[in-house]
Amino acid sequence: MRLLVIGDIVGKPGRRAVKENLSGLIKEFKVDMTIANGENSAGGNGITREVGRELFALGIDVITMGNHVWNHKEIFNYIAQEKRIVRPANYPPGAPGLGVNVFMAQNGVRVAVMNISGRVFMPELDCPFRKADELLEGLAGEVRVKLLDFHAEATSEKVAMGWYLDGRVSAVCGTHTHVQTADERILPEGTAYITDIGMTGPRDSVIGVKKELVIEKFTTQLPRRFEVANTYYQLNAVVVEVDEATGRATDIRRIQNFE
Amino acid sequence: MRLLVIGDIVGKPGRRAVKENLSGLIKEFKVDMTIANGENSAGGNGITREVGRELFALGIDVITMGNHVWNHKEIFNYIAQEKRIVRPANYPPGAPGLGVNVFMAQNGVRVAVMNISGRVFMPELDCPFRKADELLEGLAGEVRVKLLDFHAEATSEKVAMGWYLDGRVSAVCGTHTHVQTADERILPEGTAYITDIGMTGPRDSVIGVKKELVIEKFTTQLPRRFEVANTYYQLNAVVVEVDEATGRATDIRRIQNFE
Amino acid sequence: MRLLVIGDIVGKPGRRAVKENLSGLIKEFKVDMTIANGENSAGGNGITREVGRELFALGIDVITMGNHVWNHKEIFNYIAQEKRIVRPANYPPGAPGLGVNVFMAQNGVRVAVMNISGRVFMPELDCPFRKADELLEGLAGEVRVKLLDFHAEATSEKVAMGWYLDGRVSAVCGTHTHVQTADERILPEGTAYITDIGMTGPRDSVIGVKKELVIEKFTTQLPRRFEVANTYYQLNAVVVEVDEATGRATDIRRIQNFE
Amino acid sequence: MRLLVIGDIVGKPGRRAVKENLSGLIKEFKVDMTIANGENSAGGNGITREVGRELFALGIDVITMGNHVWNHKEIFNYIAQEKRIVRPANYPPGAPGLGVNVFMAQNGVRVAVMNISGRVFMPELDCPFRKADELLEGLAGEVRVKLLDFHAEATSEKVAMGWYLDGRVSAVCGTHTHVQTADERILPEGTAYITDIGMTGPRDSVIGVKKELVIEKFTTQLPRRFEVANTYYQLNAVVVEVDEATGRATDIRRIQNFE
Ligand SMILES: [Fe+2]
Ligand SMILES: [Fe+2]
Ligand SMILES: [Fe+2]
Ligand SMILES: [Fe+2]
Ligand SMILES: [Fe+2]
Ligand SMILES: [Fe+2]
Ligand SMILES: [Fe+2]
Ligand SMILES: [Fe+2]
């Protein structure tokens, strides 16, 4: 079976990229389930009920999140109801929403989608490695196909997570840096791995933001209100092929579509 | 003309990768000058006189560095004499060595090689953007072909530097994360850009280090002495094609060779 | 002569503390000039024209700032006009406002007030040590009595600055942590030093903020809108005695007034 | 009853300070138990068996630690045997040593000593607030007098912990910054609090280290091997008075002794 995993959708250009590309990709790659990181989908940071509905209506099956999950206030109610959104599991106990959930793919196979945040150069959450163990124990026997969106900054932490989970999950797909990496591979025990899927949003930008604003911020160190760049888009994703009988990945392929 | 730029060479496996691949790459791509990041070339961190000589003898023309530049004590004398090593230019005034130097390529064209370190999640050095301006002013008129190894962690800072220098240098090649990115492109004003060239070193590792040690470090938070992994290698590089009459890049191509 | 230096004024409780204590302190200690850190004076972060006027009207002669200097938009115009506000000097060139200025004290002596920000665990500004050298060169011969508000987080950086400037300025007074330290002393070459003057604001709070909100933030890692606590106040300050003939400090005394 | 709590002992000057002052302090303040932070006691960082023995022989009853706990290799064996050393409790499960232990004071009263590390600007350990809850649950009913050495950098995290535990422990004493704060107080529900006890070590130094080396490090950003300064000492401590019937603190008093 095939999982399509889309990197951080940023604002309107990102949603337009999904709109114009998703059905084609699903057909072309015979995709059974689409997972997308939506932490920047509403105005560049966070998600709203309206944007969430839009993304699900476009054909996304599961939305994962990241450090921007709580940016819009309405997320607190929304995520409590919408079980197709998965947020970093390593927030302290009591946080609204789910860190893992199991979904039925188009082909009838059950797929566990997990979301965990890194801690290096990131907020002080619970240990991502122990949290991964805990989530997997919770799933024991229930599902064979398991995907982790590991939302993290440092390559060392992400690569280490790939090795840590090799053979225990079908795929570890990194998000957060908004730049696609070229290190996709199947690890020896059958886990598909990529350090970062990249970003689905405005291409001529600084990771989604108007480039002039980011340059000004860096050069003046004065506050700048960041805005999503209004340029033609890029879509960054991976297609992971998994043997649903074993949960082992057999292929991972990077996708880059441009407007 | 063609510049071959090799990502962070890590320890013996990295040097073996250079030894077994460099002459082939130079021939295949008609390379006029080879630049390699050597900040991890000696035992995983830093460089020594012996390792430097080895790399130059293998055919590398210029070695750039990064945050590990000062790891071996002998670098202080070595870098004062060896002008083919370029270290981050934004260390405070008085640091040994050069942050930019001009070299004659095989085809007789002069090429300026610059090295700058980022500041986000990195040591507190001088502003990399103003330093870039300053280096370029110092070169004014002297050379047309100019390459920057921007050694930085955060994608935002790296992408911003690409746009900041677009049209003012031939190439901005990122290093430091040890993972190759898939965002190579020619920016609109003629600068070749990639967020990270990646690593030339042991492949089944965590960015060059034995994976078991890094996983232990993350899961126990106890100190672990890191060792370079002793596995088969990967070589990560880019070939940048530059019009030497204008200094504008016309092509950038990613290279990944495996043992 | 005597300089009164007041630690970060936080919101209304901080301003009330100034209102109810300043004239008494000036009389009691025969103060010739009052300097106060105002980076949190308006609503807990930043300063406005209205709050600035209020503080000057209460008898403060000079307001220093810190990392929160730019929080209110109007500061950009205000600081361009109001030369009695001094902001961290190590922002990149071109930032509005002054990083040092010279003022006439009540006794007719000219006093240079400098403000510099640390870089450890703080925004990426220019080197505070070289900036201090530069400011002092700019003042050469002009004034004898010189005070630095070093707005920094790490004790190592602050203590190092004290030693670095010992004998070159009359006083190095730390701010930013909002907790008064008990290490005030006259360094061997005549510089009065304290790592942090502390906070002038609501006492039963977490460095000025409602304690419940900060505890929730730490325990849930969910966003919390911070509000200035509405409790009785504390005033934290130091009185520095300087020999105006030499610029050397002869005494430094901590002040803690409570409502 | 009275607890003497000594701030981070740094190297030989720190141990000399203990040697020359401890028995006098115990007599003067009628101390029933002495707790000292020893994370810098051996050569400036970490502790060894030899230094531990020396400190216990001088009359220290319990040694707490911090981020430097693992610096000397022998600590792993030593701490497994020596139950009078308490290290940050929020290391991942499986770390050697104890994060809390109960000791009999001279007056026969049982005292629980806890050590927790902060996470802001510090290593990525488990949540200090939840860990404090957990330690206290583990002690339920067993002991009334409870002291926490909260080894942390950020004042916000330390002050928040004080309020979080107010009424639940006898004292929250901060360590790690090596600068004594002047905010000691009894919180409303009976917990003695101070943000930082300060350092017991060489006075004319940068938090224990030769000041020239630290200044060089900051101004050159080149590596410097830090050495403990060899100057006359300071001893920084607090005496906490606790009502052993209720566990509530009735007084906290700062101590600063100089050579
Ligand atoms: Fe994102
Ligand atoms: Fe993110
Ligand atoms: Fe490197
Ligand atoms: Fe590096
Ligand atoms: Fe402040
Ligand atoms: Fe501040
Ligand atoms: Fe310490
Ligand atoms: Fe420490």
mmCIF file of C-alpha atoms in Angstrom, chain C:
data_model
loop_
_atom_site.group_PDB
_atom_site.id
_atom_site.type_symbol
_atom_site.label_atom_id
_atom_site.label_comp_id
_atom_site.label_asym_id
_atom_site.label_seq_id
_atom_site.Cartn_x
_atom_site.Cartn_y
_atom_site.Cartn_z
ATOM 1 C CA MET C 1 28.128 62.162 44.093
ATOM 2 C CA ARG C 2 25.356 59.600 44.249
ATOM 3 C CA LEU C 3 23.615 57.719 41.459
ATOM 4 C CA LEU C 4 20.377 55.870 42.136
ATOM 5 C CA VAL C 5 19.889 52.978 39.729
ATOM 6 C CA ILE C 6 16.480 51.300 39.736
ATOM 7 C CA GLY C 7 15.953 47.739 38.448
ATOM 8 C CA ASP C 8 13.463 46.805 35.714
ATOM 9 C CA ILE C 9 10.203 48.663 36.425
ATOM 10 C CA VAL C 10 7.347 46.245 35.719
ATOM 11 C CA GLY C 11 3.893 47.618 34.888
ATOM 12 C CA LYS C 12 1.639 49.606 37.165
ATOM 13 C CA PRO C 13 2.885 48.125 40.441
ATOM 14 C CA GLY C 14 6.399 49.105 39.402
ATOM 15 C CA ARG C 15 5.394 52.636 38.529
ATOM 16 C CA ARG C 16 3.483 52.937 41.780
ATOM 17 C CA ALA C 17 6.626 51.819 43.604
ATOM 18 C CA VAL C 18 8.565 54.608 41.915
ATOM 19 C CA LYS C 19 5.876 57.152 42.679
ATOM 20 C CA GLU C 20 5.714 56.322 46.353
ATOM 21 C CA ASN C 21 9.433 55.876 46.955
ATOM 22 C CA LEU C 22 11.519 57.981 44.619
ATOM 23 C CA SER C 23 11.452 61.371 46.278
ATOM 24 C CA GLY C 24 12.105 59.764 49.641
ATOM 25 C CA LEU C 25 15.080 57.837 48.306
ATOM 26 C CA ILE C 26 16.504 60.908 46.579
ATOM 27 C CA LYS C 27 16.342 62.833 49.828
ATOM 28 C CA GLU C 28 17.565 60.023 52.046
ATOM 29 C CA PHE C 29 20.588 59.187 49.889
ATOM 30 C CA LYS C 30 21.238 62.658 48.479
ATOM 31 C CA VAL C 31 20.899 61.334 44.989
ATOM 32 C CA ASP C 32 22.290 63.460 42.149
ATOM 33 C CA MET C 33 20.901 61.416 39.289
ATOM 34 C CA THR C 34 18.331 58.646 38.943
ATOM 35 C CA ILE C 35 18.617 56.007 36.231
ATOM 36 C CA ALA C 36 15.916 53.342 35.875
ATOM 37 C CA ASN C 37 15.506 50.363 33.609
ATOM 38 C CA GLY C 38 12.144 50.786 31.885
ATOM 39 C CA GLU C 39 12.016 47.843 29.479
ATOM 40 C CA ASN C 40 8.968 46.373 31.262
ATOM 41 C CA SER C 41 7.306 49.598 32.376
ATOM 42 C CA ALA C 42 4.332 49.623 29.992
ATOM 43 C CA GLY C 43 2.024 46.674 30.610
ATOM 44 C CA GLY C 44 4.913 44.394 31.494
ATOM 45 C CA ASN C 45 6.952 44.721 28.317
ATOM 46 C CA GLY C 46 8.366 47.728 26.535
ATOM 47 C CA ILE C 47 7.625 51.383 27.083
ATOM 48 C CA THR C 48 5.202 53.901 25.583
ATOM 49 C CA ARG C 49 5.427 57.660 25.259
ATOM 50 C CA GLU C 50 2.814 58.025 27.970
ATOM 51 C CA VAL C 51 4.602 55.753 30.395
ATOM 52 C CA GLY C 52 7.932 57.373 29.591
ATOM 53 C CA ARG C 53 6.505 60.811 30.374
ATOM 54 C CA GLU C 54 5.056 59.474 33.601
ATOM 55 C CA LEU C 55 8.415 58.088 34.703
ATOM 56 C CA PHE C 56 10.327 61.254 33.822
ATOM 57 C CA ALA C 57 7.662 63.317 35.617
ATOM 58 C CA LEU C 58 8.190 61.190 38.721
ATOM 59 C CA GLY C 59 11.810 62.289 38.806
ATOM 60 C CA ILE C 60 13.675 59.662 36.834
ATOM 61 C CA ASP C 61 16.444 61.315 34.839
ATOM 62 C CA VAL C 62 17.439 58.543 32.443
ATOM 63 C CA ILE C 63 15.647 55.378 31.314
ATOM 64 C CA THR C 64 17.638 52.381 30.122
ATOM 65 C CA MET C 65 16.133 49.487 28.215
ATOM 66 C CA GLY C 66 16.754 45.859 27.252
ATOM 67 C CA ASN C 67 15.500 43.061 25.044
ATOM 68 C CA HIS C 68 11.914 44.323 25.348
ATOM 69 C CA VAL C 69 12.789 47.795 24.028
ATOM 70 C CA TRP C 70 10.875 47.430 20.743
ATOM 71 C CA ASN C 71 7.693 45.787 22.091
ATOM 72 C CA HIS C 72 5.432 48.793 21.571
ATOM 73 C CA LYS C 73 5.384 50.130 18.024
ATOM 74 C CA GLU C 74 5.429 53.772 19.072
ATOM 75 C CA ILE C 75 8.907 53.332 20.554
ATOM 76 C CA PHE C 76 10.406 53.808 17.094
ATOM 77 C CA ASN C 77 9.241 57.419 16.923
ATOM 78 C CA TYR C 78 9.474 58.065 20.622
ATOM 79 C CA ILE C 79 13.071 56.943 21.067
ATOM 80 C CA ALA C 80 14.161 58.967 18.066
ATOM 81 C CA GLN C 81 13.034 62.102 19.892
ATOM 82 C CA GLU C 82 13.535 61.292 23.549
ATOM 83 C CA LYS C 83 17.252 61.375 24.190
ATOM 84 C CA ARG C 84 16.810 60.466 27.857
ATOM 85 C CA ILE C 85 16.081 56.896 26.823
ATOM 86 C CA VAL C 86 19.149 54.758 26.215
ATOM 87 C CA ARG C 87 18.722 51.360 24.547
ATOM 88 C CA PRO C 88 21.172 48.478 24.137
ATOM 89 C CA ALA C 89 24.052 49.903 22.110
ATOM 90 C CA ASN C 90 24.873 46.629 20.435
ATOM 91 C CA TYR C 91 21.907 46.515 18.075
ATOM 92 C CA PRO C 92 23.103 46.651 14.477
ATOM 93 C CA PRO C 93 23.956 50.120 13.125
ATOM 94 C CA GLY C 94 20.851 51.976 12.036
ATOM 95 C CA ALA C 95 18.647 51.038 14.987
ATOM 96 C CA PRO C 96 16.675 54.027 16.283
ATOM 97 C CA GLY C 97 17.726 55.682 19.510
ATOM 98 C CA LEU C 98 20.989 55.964 21.390
ATOM 99 C CA GLY C 99 23.105 53.348 23.133
ATOM 100 C CA VAL C 100 24.923 55.939 25.210
ATOM 101 C CA ASN C 101 24.252 59.513 26.166
ATOM 102 C CA VAL C 102 25.709 62.095 28.517
ATOM 103 C CA PHE C 103 23.495 63.835 31.058
ATOM 104 C CA MET C 104 23.974 66.617 33.546
ATOM 105 C CA ALA C 105 23.348 65.486 37.119
ATOM 106 C CA GLN C 106 21.722 67.704 39.774
ATOM 107 C CA ASN C 107 25.163 68.652 41.033
ATOM 108 C CA GLY C 108 26.289 69.814 37.599
ATOM 109 C CA VAL C 109 28.517 66.814 36.903
ATOM 110 C CA ARG C 110 28.254 65.131 33.547
ATOM 111 C CA VAL C 111 27.404 61.430 33.619
ATOM 112 C CA ALA C 112 27.576 59.004 30.699
ATOM 113 C CA VAL C 113 24.891 56.332 30.782
ATOM 114 C CA MET C 114 25.430 53.274 28.586
ATOM 115 C CA ASN C 115 23.161 50.318 27.927
ATOM 116 C CA ILE C 116 24.406 47.040 26.411
ATOM 117 C CA SER C 117 22.705 43.668 26.036
ATOM 118 C CA GLY C 118 24.337 40.317 26.733
ATOM 119 C CA ARG C 119 24.380 37.611 24.072
ATOM 120 C CA VAL C 120 24.326 34.399 26.084
ATOM 121 C CA PHE C 121 20.750 33.004 26.040
ATOM 122 C CA MET C 122 19.745 36.335 24.445
ATOM 123 C CA PRO C 123 19.152 37.766 20.933
ATOM 124 C CA GLU C 124 22.097 37.719 18.527
ATOM 125 C CA LEU C 125 23.460 41.243 18.876
ATOM 126 C CA ASP C 126 26.962 42.608 18.362
ATOM 127 C CA CYS C 127 29.744 41.646 20.795
ATOM 128 C CA PRO C 128 28.984 43.422 24.089
ATOM 129 C CA PHE C 129 32.636 43.610 25.081
ATOM 130 C CA ARG C 130 33.842 45.252 21.886
ATOM 131 C CA LYS C 131 30.799 47.499 21.966
ATOM 132 C CA ALA C 132 31.765 48.619 25.465
ATOM 133 C CA ASP C 133 35.268 49.458 24.225
ATOM 134 C CA GLU C 134 33.788 51.391 21.347
ATOM 135 C CA LEU C 135 31.411 53.397 23.527
ATOM 136 C CA LEU C 136 34.215 54.273 25.909
ATOM 137 C CA GLU C 137 36.462 55.404 23.073
ATOM 138 C CA GLY C 138 33.637 57.602 21.832
ATOM 139 C CA LEU C 139 33.475 59.243 25.249
ATOM 140 C CA ALA C 140 37.217 59.673 25.629
ATOM 141 C CA GLY C 141 38.064 62.590 27.884
ATOM 142 C CA GLU C 142 34.538 63.901 27.762
ATOM 143 C CA VAL C 143 33.180 62.523 30.995
ATOM 144 C CA ARG C 144 34.573 60.916 34.119
ATOM 145 C CA VAL C 145 31.472 59.384 35.625
ATOM 146 C CA LYS C 146 30.248 56.506 33.492
ATOM 147 C CA LEU C 147 27.597 53.911 34.213
ATOM 148 C CA LEU C 148 26.723 50.792 32.255
ATOM 149 C CA ASP C 149 23.397 48.989 32.553
ATOM 150 C CA PHE C 150 24.411 45.544 31.288
ATOM 151 C CA HIS C 151 21.171 43.814 30.468
ATOM 152 C CA ALA C 152 22.051 40.126 30.391
ATOM 153 C CA GLU C 153 20.992 36.662 31.475
ATOM 154 C CA ALA C 154 24.117 34.610 32.218
ATOM 155 C CA THR C 155 26.040 35.379 35.378
ATOM 156 C CA SER C 156 29.298 34.447 33.630
ATOM 157 C CA GLU C 157 28.833 37.125 30.990
ATOM 158 C CA LYS C 158 27.828 39.745 33.531
ATOM 159 C CA VAL C 159 30.636 39.071 35.994
ATOM 160 C CA ALA C 160 33.118 38.978 33.107
ATOM 161 C CA MET C 161 31.896 42.395 31.955
ATOM 162 C CA GLY C 162 32.423 43.766 35.434
ATOM 163 C CA TRP C 163 36.047 42.653 35.445
ATOM 164 C CA TYR C 164 36.505 43.719 31.823
ATOM 165 C CA LEU C 165 35.497 47.294 32.615
ATOM 166 C CA ASP C 166 36.988 47.519 36.102
ATOM 167 C CA GLY C 167 38.730 50.888 36.357
ATOM 168 C CA ARG C 168 37.250 52.086 33.077
ATOM 169 C CA VAL C 169 33.720 52.909 34.212
ATOM 170 C CA SER C 170 32.251 54.011 37.520
ATOM 171 C CA ALA C 171 29.668 51.254 37.645
ATOM 172 C CA VAL C 172 28.472 48.095 35.897
ATOM 173 C CA CYS C 173 24.927 47.366 37.035
ATOM 174 C CA GLY C 174 23.244 44.224 35.726
ATOM 175 C CA THR C 175 19.570 44.013 34.879
ATOM 176 C CA HIS C 176 17.176 41.542 33.142
ATOM 177 C CA THR C 177 16.821 38.605 35.554
ATOM 178 C CA HIS C 178 14.433 40.603 37.802
ATOM 179 C CA VAL C 179 16.043 39.100 40.908
ATOM 180 C CA GLN C 180 18.417 41.208 42.963
ATOM 181 C CA THR C 181 21.790 39.655 43.610
ATOM 182 C CA ALA C 182 23.778 40.028 46.800
ATOM 183 C CA ASP C 183 27.205 40.389 45.221
ATOM 184 C CA GLU C 184 27.469 44.170 45.104
ATOM 185 C CA ARG C 185 31.034 45.336 45.603
ATOM 186 C CA ILE C 186 33.670 47.800 44.525
ATOM 187 C CA LEU C 187 36.095 45.990 42.237
ATOM 188 C CA PRO C 188 39.818 46.568 42.838
ATOM 189 C CA GLU C 189 40.210 49.318 40.217
ATOM 190 C CA GLY C 190 37.219 51.306 41.385
ATOM 191 C CA THR C 191 34.205 50.037 39.493
ATOM 192 C CA ALA C 192 30.998 49.438 41.424
ATOM 193 C CA TYR C 193 29.499 46.127 40.389
ATOM 194 C CA ILE C 194 26.309 44.129 40.901
ATOM 195 C CA THR C 195 25.151 41.185 38.802
ATOM 196 C CA ASP C 196 21.506 42.221 38.934
ATOM 197 C CA ILE C 197 19.715 45.121 40.548
ATOM 198 C CA GLY C 198 16.459 43.182 40.529
ATOM 199 C CA MET C 199 12.910 44.220 39.724
ATOM 200 C CA THR C 200 10.664 47.066 40.712
ATOM 201 C CA GLY C 201 7.203 45.602 40.391
ATOM 202 C CA PRO C 202 4.692 43.174 41.867
ATOM 203 C CA ARG C 203 6.288 41.140 44.606
ATOM 204 C CA ASP C 204 4.170 37.973 44.786
ATOM 205 C CA SER C 205 4.761 37.088 41.173
ATOM 206 C CA VAL C 206 7.158 35.236 38.919
ATOM 207 C CA ILE C 207 9.539 38.036 37.971
ATOM 208 C CA GLY C 208 6.544 40.385 37.572
ATOM 209 C CA VAL C 209 4.052 38.044 35.961
ATOM 210 C CA LYS C 210 1.020 36.433 37.655
ATOM 211 C CA LYS C 211 2.497 33.337 39.192
ATOM 212 C CA GLU C 212 -0.385 31.047 38.249
ATOM 213 C CA LEU C 213 0.126 31.817 34.560
ATOM 214 C CA VAL C 214 3.828 31.072 34.630
ATOM 215 C CA ILE C 215 3.342 27.846 36.554
ATOM 216 C CA GLU C 216 0.696 26.783 34.031
ATOM 217 C CA LYS C 217 3.031 27.612 31.187
ATOM 218 C CA PHE C 218 5.831 25.513 32.660
ATOM 219 C CA THR C 219 3.653 22.551 33.586
ATOM 220 C CA THR C 220 1.467 22.393 30.460
ATOM 221 C CA GLN C 221 3.852 23.862 27.850
ATOM 222 C CA LEU C 222 0.705 25.376 26.354
ATOM 223 C CA PRO C 223 0.664 29.078 25.470
ATOM 224 C CA ARG C 224 -0.366 31.441 28.232
ATOM 225 C CA ARG C 225 -0.911 35.169 27.835
ATOM 226 C CA PHE C 226 1.219 36.663 30.570
ATOM 227 C CA GLU C 227 -0.208 39.471 32.706
ATOM 228 C CA VAL C 228 1.514 41.663 35.232
ATOM 229 C CA ALA C 229 0.604 40.459 38.712
ATOM 230 C CA ASN C 230 -1.569 42.817 40.668
ATOM 231 C CA THR C 231 0.035 42.532 44.087
ATOM 232 C CA TYR C 232 1.813 44.845 46.464
ATOM 233 C CA TYR C 233 5.149 46.022 45.118
ATOM 234 C CA GLN C 234 8.845 45.784 45.725
ATOM 235 C CA LEU C 235 11.373 48.388 44.666
ATOM 236 C CA ASN C 236 14.875 47.118 43.883
ATOM 237 C CA ALA C 237 17.700 49.560 43.341
ATOM 238 C CA VAL C 238 21.288 50.426 44.153
ATOM 239 C CA VAL C 239 22.886 53.662 45.233
ATOM 240 C CA VAL C 240 26.363 54.111 43.812
ATOM 241 C CA GLU C 241 28.677 56.691 45.258
ATOM 242 C CA VAL C 242 31.232 58.020 42.806
ATOM 243 C CA ASP C 243 34.147 60.370 43.299
ATOM 244 C CA GLU C 244 33.378 62.768 40.456
ATOM 245 C CA ALA C 245 36.986 63.948 40.314
ATOM 246 C CA THR C 246 38.247 60.494 39.341
ATOM 247 C CA GLY C 247 35.133 58.637 38.230
ATOM 248 C CA ARG C 248 35.959 55.879 40.706
ATOM 249 C CA ALA C 249 33.164 54.402 42.769
ATOM 250 C CA THR C 250 33.574 54.495 46.511
ATOM 251 C CA ASP C 251 30.427 52.668 47.579
ATOM 252 C CA ILE C 252 27.537 50.595 46.290
ATOM 253 C CA ARG C 253 24.509 49.848 48.416
ATOM 254 C CA ARG C 254 21.503 47.699 47.666
ATOM 255 C CA ILE C 255 17.978 49.009 48.250
ATOM 256 C CA GLN C 256 14.839 46.923 48.733
ATOM 257 C CA ASN C 257 11.638 48.758 49.575
ATOM 258 C CA PHE C 258 8.369 46.898 50.008
ATOM 259 C CA GLU C 259 4.784 48.073 49.996
#
